Structure formats: structure tokens, C-alpha cells
Short mmCIF file of C-alpha atoms in Angstrom, two decimals:
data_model
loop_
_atom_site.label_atom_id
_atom_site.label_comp_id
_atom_site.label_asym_id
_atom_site.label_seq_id
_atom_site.Cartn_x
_atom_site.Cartn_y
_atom_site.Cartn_z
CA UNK A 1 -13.94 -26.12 -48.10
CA UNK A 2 -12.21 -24.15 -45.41
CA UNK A 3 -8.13 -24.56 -44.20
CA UNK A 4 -9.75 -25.59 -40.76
CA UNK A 5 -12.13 -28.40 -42.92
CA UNK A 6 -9.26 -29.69 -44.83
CA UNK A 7 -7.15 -29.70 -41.43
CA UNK A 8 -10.48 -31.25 -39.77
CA UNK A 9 -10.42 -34.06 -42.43
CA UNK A 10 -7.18 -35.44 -42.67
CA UNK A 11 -7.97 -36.27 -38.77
CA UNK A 12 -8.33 -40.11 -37.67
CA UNK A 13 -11.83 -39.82 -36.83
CA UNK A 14 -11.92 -42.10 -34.15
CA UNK A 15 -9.01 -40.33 -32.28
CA UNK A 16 -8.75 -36.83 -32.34
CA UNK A 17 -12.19 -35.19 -32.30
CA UNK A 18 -12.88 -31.20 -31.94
CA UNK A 19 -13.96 -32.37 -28.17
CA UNK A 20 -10.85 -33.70 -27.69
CA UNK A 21 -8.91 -30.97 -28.81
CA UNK A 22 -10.63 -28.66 -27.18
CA UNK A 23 -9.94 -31.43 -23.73
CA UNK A 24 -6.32 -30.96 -24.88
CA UNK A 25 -6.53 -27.18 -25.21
CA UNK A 26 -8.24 -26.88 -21.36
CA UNK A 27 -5.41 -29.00 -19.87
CA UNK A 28 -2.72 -27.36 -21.95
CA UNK A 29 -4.19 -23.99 -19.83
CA UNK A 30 -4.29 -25.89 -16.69
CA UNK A 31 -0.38 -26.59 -16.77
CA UNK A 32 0.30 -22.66 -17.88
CA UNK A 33 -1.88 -21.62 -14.98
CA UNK A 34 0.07 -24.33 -12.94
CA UNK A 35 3.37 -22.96 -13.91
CA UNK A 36 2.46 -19.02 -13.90
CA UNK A 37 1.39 -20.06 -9.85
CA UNK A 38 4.54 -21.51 -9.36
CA UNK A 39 6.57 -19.07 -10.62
CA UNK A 40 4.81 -16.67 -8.78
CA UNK A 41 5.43 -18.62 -5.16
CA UNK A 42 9.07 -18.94 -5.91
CA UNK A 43 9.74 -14.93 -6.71
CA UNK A 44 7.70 -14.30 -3.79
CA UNK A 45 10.21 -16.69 -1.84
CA UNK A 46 13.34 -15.37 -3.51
CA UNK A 47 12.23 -12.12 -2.73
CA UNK A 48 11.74 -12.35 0.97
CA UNK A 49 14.81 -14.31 1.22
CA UNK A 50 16.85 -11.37 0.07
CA UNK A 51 15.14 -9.10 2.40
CA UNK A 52 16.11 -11.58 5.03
CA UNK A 53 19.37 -11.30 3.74
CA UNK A 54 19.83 -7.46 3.79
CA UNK A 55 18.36 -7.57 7.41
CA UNK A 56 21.06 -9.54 8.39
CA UNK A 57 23.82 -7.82 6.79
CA UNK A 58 22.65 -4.39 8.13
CA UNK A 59 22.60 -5.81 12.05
CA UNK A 60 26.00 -6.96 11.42
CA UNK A 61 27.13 -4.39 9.70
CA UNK A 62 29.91 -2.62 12.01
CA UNK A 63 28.64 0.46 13.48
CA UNK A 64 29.64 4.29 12.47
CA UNK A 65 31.77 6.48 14.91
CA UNK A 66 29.74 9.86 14.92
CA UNK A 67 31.99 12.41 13.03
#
């Protein structure tokens, strides 16, 4: 008997099934997927904030006398 056999058996039968893992596994991928996405949208936003930022600082920024 196989490690994954062994693992298999001591399994309530009526609970956790190999389809139900598997369910388990797909949603598990689902909320990384979720996450990466959000992650994604909020660099995106923290990076065109800062540009905003700089923009902003530069027009205020007093202007240079010419040397």
C-alpha cells in the first residue's frame, strides 16, 4: 500500500472524498488568483499615486534663476 493509500484510508469516507479535495484544491486557487489580482490593482494604484505626487511637487517646486 502506498503513503497516499494509507493517507486515503484513515479518511472519514463519507466526508472528505478525492472529489472533494480536489473541490477544496480549485477554490484554494481561486482565492490565490483573487489575492495575486488584488495585489496587482493596489501597486498599480500606489504607483500612479506617487507619480501624481512627483507631478505635483515638481509644479510647485520654486523655479531656478538662470546662472
Amino acid at each position: 500500500m502506498s503513503t497516499g493509500d494509507v493517507e486515503r484510508s484513515k479518511r472519514p469516507k463519507d466526508i472528505v472524498t478525492d472529489e472533494n479535495i480536489k473541490q477544496i484544491h480549485q477554490i484554494g486557487l481561486g482565492l490565490c488568483e483573487n489575492s495575486v489580482a488584488q495585489n496587482r490593482r493596489a501597486n498599480i494604484g500606489f504607483i500612479a499615486s506617487e507619480a501624481v505626487v512627483l507631478m505635483s511637487v515638481i509644479a510647485h517646486a520654486p523655479k531656478r534663476q538662470g546662472n
